[in-house]
Coordinates of C-alpha atoms in Angstrom, one line a residue:
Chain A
X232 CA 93.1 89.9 105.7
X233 CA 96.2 91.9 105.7
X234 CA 97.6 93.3 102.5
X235 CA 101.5 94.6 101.8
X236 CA 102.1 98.1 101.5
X237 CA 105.9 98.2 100.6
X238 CA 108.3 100.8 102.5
X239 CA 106.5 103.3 104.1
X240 CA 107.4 105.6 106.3
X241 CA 104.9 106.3 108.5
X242 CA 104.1 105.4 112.1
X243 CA 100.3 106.4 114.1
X244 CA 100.2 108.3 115.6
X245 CA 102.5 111.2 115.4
X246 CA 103.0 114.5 117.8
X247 CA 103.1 117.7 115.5
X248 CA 105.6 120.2 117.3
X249 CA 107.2 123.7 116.8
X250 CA 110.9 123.2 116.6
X251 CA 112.8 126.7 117.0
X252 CA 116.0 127.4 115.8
X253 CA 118.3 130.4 116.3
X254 CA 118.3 133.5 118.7
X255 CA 116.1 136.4 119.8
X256 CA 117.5 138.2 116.9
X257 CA 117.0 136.0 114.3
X258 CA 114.9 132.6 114.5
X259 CA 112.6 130.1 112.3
X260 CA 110.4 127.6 113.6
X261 CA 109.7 124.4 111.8
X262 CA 106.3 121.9 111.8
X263 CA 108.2 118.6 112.9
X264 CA 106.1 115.0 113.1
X265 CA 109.4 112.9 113.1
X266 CA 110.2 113.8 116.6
X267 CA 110.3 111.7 120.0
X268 CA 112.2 110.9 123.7
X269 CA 114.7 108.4 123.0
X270 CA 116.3 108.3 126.5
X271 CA 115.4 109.1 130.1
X272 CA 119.6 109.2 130.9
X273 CA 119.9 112.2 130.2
X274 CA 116.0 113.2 129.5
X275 CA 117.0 113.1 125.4
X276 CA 115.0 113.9 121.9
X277 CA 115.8 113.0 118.8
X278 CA 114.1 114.2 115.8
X279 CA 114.7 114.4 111.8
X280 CA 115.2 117.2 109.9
X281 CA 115.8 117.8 106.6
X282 CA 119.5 118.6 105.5
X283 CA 117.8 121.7 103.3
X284 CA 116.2 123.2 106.4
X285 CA 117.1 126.6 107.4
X286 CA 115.8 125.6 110.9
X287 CA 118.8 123.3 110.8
X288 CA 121.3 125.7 109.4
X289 CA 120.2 128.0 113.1
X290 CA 120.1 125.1 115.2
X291 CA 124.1 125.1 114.1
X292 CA 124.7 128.7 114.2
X293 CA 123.9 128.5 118.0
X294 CA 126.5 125.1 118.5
X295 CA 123.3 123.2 118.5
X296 CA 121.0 124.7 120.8
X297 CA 116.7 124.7 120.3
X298 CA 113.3 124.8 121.5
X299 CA 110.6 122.3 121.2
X300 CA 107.4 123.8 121.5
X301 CA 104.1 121.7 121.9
X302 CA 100.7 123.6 119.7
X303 CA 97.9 122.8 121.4
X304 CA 94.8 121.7 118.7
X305 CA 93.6 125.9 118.1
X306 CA 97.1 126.5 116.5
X307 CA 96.7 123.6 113.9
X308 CA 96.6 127.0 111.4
X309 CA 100.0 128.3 112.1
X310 CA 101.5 125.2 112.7
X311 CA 100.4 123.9 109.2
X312 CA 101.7 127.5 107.8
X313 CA 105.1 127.0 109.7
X314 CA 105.3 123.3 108.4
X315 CA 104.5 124.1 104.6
X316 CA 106.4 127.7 104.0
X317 CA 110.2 128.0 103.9
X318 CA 111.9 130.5 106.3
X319 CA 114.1 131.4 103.7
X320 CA 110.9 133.2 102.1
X321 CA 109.0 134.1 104.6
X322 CA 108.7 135.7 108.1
X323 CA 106.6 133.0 109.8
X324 CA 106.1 134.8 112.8
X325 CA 105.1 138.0 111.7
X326 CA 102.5 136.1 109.3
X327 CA 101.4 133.9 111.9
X328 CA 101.7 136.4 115.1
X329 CA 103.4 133.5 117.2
X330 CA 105.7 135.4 119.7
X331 CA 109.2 134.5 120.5
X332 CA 110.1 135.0 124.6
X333 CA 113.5 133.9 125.9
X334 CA 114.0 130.1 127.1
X335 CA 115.5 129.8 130.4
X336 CA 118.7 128.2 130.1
X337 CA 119.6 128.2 126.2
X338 CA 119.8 131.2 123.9
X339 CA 117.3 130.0 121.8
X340 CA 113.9 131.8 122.4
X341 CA 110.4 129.5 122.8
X342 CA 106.8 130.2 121.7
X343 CA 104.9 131.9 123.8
X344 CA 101.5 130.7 122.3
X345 CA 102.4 127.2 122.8
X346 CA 101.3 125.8 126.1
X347 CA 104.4 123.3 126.4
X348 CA 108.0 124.1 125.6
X349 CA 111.0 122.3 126.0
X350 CA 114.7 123.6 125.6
X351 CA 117.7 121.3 124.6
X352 CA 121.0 121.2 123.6
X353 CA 122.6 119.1 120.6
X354 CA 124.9 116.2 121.8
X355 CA 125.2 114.3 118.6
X356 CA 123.8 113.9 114.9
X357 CA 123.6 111.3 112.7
X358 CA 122.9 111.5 108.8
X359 CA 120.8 109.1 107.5
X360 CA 120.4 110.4 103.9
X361 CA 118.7 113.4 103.2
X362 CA 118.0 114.0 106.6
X363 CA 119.7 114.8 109.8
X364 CA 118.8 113.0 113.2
X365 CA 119.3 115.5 115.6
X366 CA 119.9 114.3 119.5
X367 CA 118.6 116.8 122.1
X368 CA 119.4 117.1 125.8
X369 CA 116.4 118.1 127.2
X370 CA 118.1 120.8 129.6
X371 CA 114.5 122.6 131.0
X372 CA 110.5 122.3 130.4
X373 CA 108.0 125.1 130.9
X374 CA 104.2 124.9 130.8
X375 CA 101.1 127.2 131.2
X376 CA 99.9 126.8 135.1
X377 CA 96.5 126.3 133.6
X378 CA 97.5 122.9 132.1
X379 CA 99.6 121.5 135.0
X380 CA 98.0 118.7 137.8
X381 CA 98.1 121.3 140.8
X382 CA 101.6 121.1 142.4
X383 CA 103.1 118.7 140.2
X384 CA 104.7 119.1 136.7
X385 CA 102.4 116.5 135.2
X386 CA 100.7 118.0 132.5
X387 CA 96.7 116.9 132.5
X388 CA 95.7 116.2 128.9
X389 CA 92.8 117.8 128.3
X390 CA 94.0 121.2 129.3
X391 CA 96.6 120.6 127.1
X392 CA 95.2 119.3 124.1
X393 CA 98.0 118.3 122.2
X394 CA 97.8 118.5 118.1
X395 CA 98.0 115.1 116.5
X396 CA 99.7 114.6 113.1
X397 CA 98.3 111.5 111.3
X398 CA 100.5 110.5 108.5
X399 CA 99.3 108.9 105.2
X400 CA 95.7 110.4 105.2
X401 CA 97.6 113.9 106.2
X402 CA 94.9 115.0 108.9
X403 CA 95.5 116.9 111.9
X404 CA 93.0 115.3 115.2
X405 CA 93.5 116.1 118.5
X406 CA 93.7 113.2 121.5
X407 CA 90.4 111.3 122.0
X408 CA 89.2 110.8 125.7
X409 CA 90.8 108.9 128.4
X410 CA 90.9 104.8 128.0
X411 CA 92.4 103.6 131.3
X412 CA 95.9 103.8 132.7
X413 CA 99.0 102.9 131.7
X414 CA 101.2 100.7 133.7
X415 CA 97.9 99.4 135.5
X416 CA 95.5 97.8 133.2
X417 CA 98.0 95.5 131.7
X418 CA 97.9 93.9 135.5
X419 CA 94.7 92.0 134.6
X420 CA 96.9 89.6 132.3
X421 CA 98.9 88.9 135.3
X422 CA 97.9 85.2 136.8
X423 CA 97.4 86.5 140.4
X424 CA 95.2 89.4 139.8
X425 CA 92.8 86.7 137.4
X426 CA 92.5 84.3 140.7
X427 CA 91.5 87.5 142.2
Chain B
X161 CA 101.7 132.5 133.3
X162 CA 104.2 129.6 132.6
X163 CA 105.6 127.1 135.1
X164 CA 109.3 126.0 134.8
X165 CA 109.5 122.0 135.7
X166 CA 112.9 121.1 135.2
X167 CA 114.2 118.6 132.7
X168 CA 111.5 116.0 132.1
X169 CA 111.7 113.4 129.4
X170 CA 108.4 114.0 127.9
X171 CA 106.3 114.6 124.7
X172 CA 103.2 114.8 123.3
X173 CA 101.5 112.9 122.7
X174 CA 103.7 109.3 122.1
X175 CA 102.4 106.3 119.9
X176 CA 102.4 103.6 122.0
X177 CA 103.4 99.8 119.8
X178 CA 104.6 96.7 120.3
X179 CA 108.0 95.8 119.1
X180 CA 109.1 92.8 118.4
X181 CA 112.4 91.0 118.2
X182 CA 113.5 87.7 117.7
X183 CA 112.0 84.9 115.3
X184 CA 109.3 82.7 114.8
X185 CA 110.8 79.6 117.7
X186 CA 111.7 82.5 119.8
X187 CA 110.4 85.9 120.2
X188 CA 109.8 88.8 122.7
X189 CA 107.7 91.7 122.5
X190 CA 107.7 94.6 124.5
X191 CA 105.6 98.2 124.4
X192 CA 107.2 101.1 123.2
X193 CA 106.1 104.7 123.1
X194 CA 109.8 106.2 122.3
X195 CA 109.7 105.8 119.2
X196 CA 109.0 107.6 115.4
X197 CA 109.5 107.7 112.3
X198 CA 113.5 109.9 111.4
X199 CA 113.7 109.7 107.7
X200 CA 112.4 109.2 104.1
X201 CA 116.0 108.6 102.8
X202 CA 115.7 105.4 103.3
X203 CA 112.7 105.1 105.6
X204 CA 114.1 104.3 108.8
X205 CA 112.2 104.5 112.7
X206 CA 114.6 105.1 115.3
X207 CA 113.3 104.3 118.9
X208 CA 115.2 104.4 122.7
X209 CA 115.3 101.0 124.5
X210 CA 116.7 100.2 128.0
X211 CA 119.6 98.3 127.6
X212 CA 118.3 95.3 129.4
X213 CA 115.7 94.5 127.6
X214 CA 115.3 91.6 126.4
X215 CA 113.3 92.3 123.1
X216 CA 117.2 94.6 122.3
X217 CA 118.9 91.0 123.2
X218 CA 116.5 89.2 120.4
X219 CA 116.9 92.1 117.6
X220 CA 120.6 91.2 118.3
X221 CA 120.4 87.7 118.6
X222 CA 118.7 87.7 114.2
X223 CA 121.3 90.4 113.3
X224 CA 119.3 93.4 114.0
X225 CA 115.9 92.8 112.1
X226 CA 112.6 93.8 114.0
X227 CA 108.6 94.7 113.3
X228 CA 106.9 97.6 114.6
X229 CA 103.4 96.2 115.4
X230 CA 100.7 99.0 115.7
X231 CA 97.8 98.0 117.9
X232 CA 94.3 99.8 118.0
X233 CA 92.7 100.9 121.5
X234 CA 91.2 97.5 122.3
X235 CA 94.1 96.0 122.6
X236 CA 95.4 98.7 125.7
X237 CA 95.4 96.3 128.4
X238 CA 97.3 93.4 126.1
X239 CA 100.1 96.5 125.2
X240 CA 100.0 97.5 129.1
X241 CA 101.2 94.1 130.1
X242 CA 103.5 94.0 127.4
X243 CA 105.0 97.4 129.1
X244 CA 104.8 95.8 132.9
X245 CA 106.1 92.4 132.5
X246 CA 109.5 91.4 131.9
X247 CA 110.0 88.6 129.0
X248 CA 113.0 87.0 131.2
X249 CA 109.8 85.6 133.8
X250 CA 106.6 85.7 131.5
X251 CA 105.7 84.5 128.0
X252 CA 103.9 87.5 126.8
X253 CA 102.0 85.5 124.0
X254 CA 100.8 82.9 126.0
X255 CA 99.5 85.7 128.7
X256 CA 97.6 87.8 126.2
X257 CA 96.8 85.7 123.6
X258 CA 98.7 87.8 120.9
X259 CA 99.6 85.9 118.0
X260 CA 102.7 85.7 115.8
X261 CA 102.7 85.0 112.3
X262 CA 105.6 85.3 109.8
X263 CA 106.5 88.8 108.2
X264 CA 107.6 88.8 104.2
X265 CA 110.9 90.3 104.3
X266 CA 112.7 89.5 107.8
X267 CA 112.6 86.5 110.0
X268 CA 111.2 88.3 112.8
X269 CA 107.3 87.8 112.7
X270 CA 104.4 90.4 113.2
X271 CA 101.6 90.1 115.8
X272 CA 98.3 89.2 113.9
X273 CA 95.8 91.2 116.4
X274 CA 97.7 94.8 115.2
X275 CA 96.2 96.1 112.2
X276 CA 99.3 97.6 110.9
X277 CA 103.0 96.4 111.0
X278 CA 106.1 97.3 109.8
X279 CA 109.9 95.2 109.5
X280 CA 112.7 96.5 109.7
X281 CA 116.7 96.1 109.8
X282 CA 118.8 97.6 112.1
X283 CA 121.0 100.1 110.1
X284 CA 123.0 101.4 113.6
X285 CA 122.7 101.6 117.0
X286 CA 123.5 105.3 119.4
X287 CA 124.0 104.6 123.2
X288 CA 122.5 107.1 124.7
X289 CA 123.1 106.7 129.1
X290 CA 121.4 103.8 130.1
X291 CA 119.5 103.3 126.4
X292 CA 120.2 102.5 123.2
X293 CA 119.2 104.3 120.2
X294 CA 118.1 101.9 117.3
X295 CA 117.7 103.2 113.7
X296 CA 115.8 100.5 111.3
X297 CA 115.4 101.1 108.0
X298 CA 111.3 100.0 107.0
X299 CA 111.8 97.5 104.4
X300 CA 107.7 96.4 104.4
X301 CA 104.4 97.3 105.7
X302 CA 101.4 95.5 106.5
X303 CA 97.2 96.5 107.0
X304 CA 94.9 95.3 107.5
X305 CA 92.4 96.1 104.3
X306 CA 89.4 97.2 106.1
X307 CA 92.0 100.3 107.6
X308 CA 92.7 101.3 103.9
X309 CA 91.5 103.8 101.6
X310 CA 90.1 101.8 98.6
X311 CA 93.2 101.4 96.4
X312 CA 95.6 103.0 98.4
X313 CA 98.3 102.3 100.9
X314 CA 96.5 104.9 103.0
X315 CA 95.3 103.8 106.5
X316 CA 92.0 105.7 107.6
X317 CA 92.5 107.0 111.1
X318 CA 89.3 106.2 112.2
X319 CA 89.6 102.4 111.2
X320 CA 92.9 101.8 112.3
X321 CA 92.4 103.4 116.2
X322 CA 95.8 103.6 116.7
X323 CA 96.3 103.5 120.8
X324 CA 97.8 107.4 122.0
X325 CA 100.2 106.8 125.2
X326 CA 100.0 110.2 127.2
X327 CA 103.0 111.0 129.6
X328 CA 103.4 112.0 132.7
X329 CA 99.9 111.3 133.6
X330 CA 100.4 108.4 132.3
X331 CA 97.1 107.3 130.6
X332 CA 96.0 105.7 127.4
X333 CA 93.9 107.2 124.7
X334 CA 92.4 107.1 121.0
X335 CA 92.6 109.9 118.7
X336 CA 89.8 112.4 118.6
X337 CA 87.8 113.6 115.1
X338 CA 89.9 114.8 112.0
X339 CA 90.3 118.5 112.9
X340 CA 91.6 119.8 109.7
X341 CA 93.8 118.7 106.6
X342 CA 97.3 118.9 107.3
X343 CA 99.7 121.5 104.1
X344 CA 96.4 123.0 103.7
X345 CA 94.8 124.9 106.8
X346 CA 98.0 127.2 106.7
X347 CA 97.4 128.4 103.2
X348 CA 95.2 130.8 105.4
X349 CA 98.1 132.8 106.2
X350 CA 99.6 133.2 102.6
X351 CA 98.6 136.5 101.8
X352 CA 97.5 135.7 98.1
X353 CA 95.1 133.7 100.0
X354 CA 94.6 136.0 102.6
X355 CA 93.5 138.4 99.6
X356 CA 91.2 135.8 97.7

């Protein structure tokens, strides 16, 4: 029996990322659910941000430059600190000890704690109320050897151990064990593989 | 030591749904991990789709309304063949047994087997290279009631199993145990807190 919840705006489950903003100089880093790829042509993210966000506001100061950086489940702390304080108040880095290093092709630095980072460039924004969807061109990806599938880029999941968001009940989980493969078990619906 | 890998279109982790387009007589569905929620103001999901899909031809074809069907982990290999197979050669429903039955707000129906679903109207549209960008504004929600917290629009992670698509190694999982509660654990690095 299904019951109706109204307009909600949540989705299961969500990544929980460090979005960076800003320079070497002078940064701020942002907890960001509403994030995803949108678009393999150019590799493209697209995330939104509160208008309000100072994160935004250094994101601009750059012409639209920022890192994405992916916590792995230990930093659940510092990314819940980075998510609920305002920049505007508060150092986050020197209260959390997350250390900026410089990104490879933008000016916009990543987190060195975080095993996954991603650099992009703004290419357009669209305002859908309060909030700003920010498009990113993914431009260059770095990752800790120790979590990549030996002479590929594929990251292996369990090295990595992403943090999951889950919206509603407001938990953070990490990624259960492997199921099957994608783009493989869907092949038993097929008719030939059931004759076979 | 970090590992650059160029500019891959990846994240993590994705949800992995079924999106469906069209109406009741005729309908496609097709799986979709590129895809979150954007904003509050309204609530809106934006989510990349290749242009030739036929699912983007249906959400046209009603005017732009969709539903955002979220399955559980038992339904992986139904969602994998919904990811494989084109709806231009194969009926989807027939194959897998998934079930349409009418939303309450749009024409486009929800699948029955997914314990949570969400419609949505198509407020615009960003091409982005070969995809297309649609932002839908959540106009309803559906659950099942054994996912919610008693009285509350809240789904309980463990009850609604939401399926986890992983990229780049391409594999399916569930969610692992609630780590911590999210604007909480980062009270830790307050210092009033740090003091009490």
């Amino acid at each position: 029996m299904k019951q109706r919840l109204g307009a909600v705006e949540r989705l299961f489950p969500m990544p929980c990322v460090l979005v960076v903003g800003g320079t070497m100089e002078e940064a701020d880093t942002l907890a960001v659910a509403w994030i995803n790829v949108v678009s393999s042509t150019p590799p493209t993210i697209a995330m939104g941000l509160r208008k309000s966000r100072r994160t935004l506001d250094l994101i601009h100061s750059t012409g639209g430059t920022f890192t994405v950086n992916v916590p792995d489940t230990k930093l659940a702390p510092q990314v819940d600190y980075c998510g609920i304080v305002s920049g505007n108040t508060a150092d986050k880095f020197a209260a959390t000890g997350l250390t900026l290093v410089p990104a490879a092709l933008v000016g916009t630095p990543i987190i060195d704690e975080c095993p996954y980072n991603i650099e992009c460039r703004t290419t357009h924004e669209v305002e859908v109320g309060e909030y700003i969807v920010v498009f990113g061109e993914i431009v260059e990806c770095h990752a800790e050897e120790r979590v990549l599938r030996e002479g590929t880029t594929i990251a292996e999941m369990d090295a990595l151990d992403p943090l999951v968001y889950c919206a509603g009940v407001r938990e953070y989980r990490g990624l259960g064990p492997k199921l099957c493969d994608a783009y493989k078990i869907g092949n038993a619906f097929r008719p030939g593989e059931l004759d076979g």
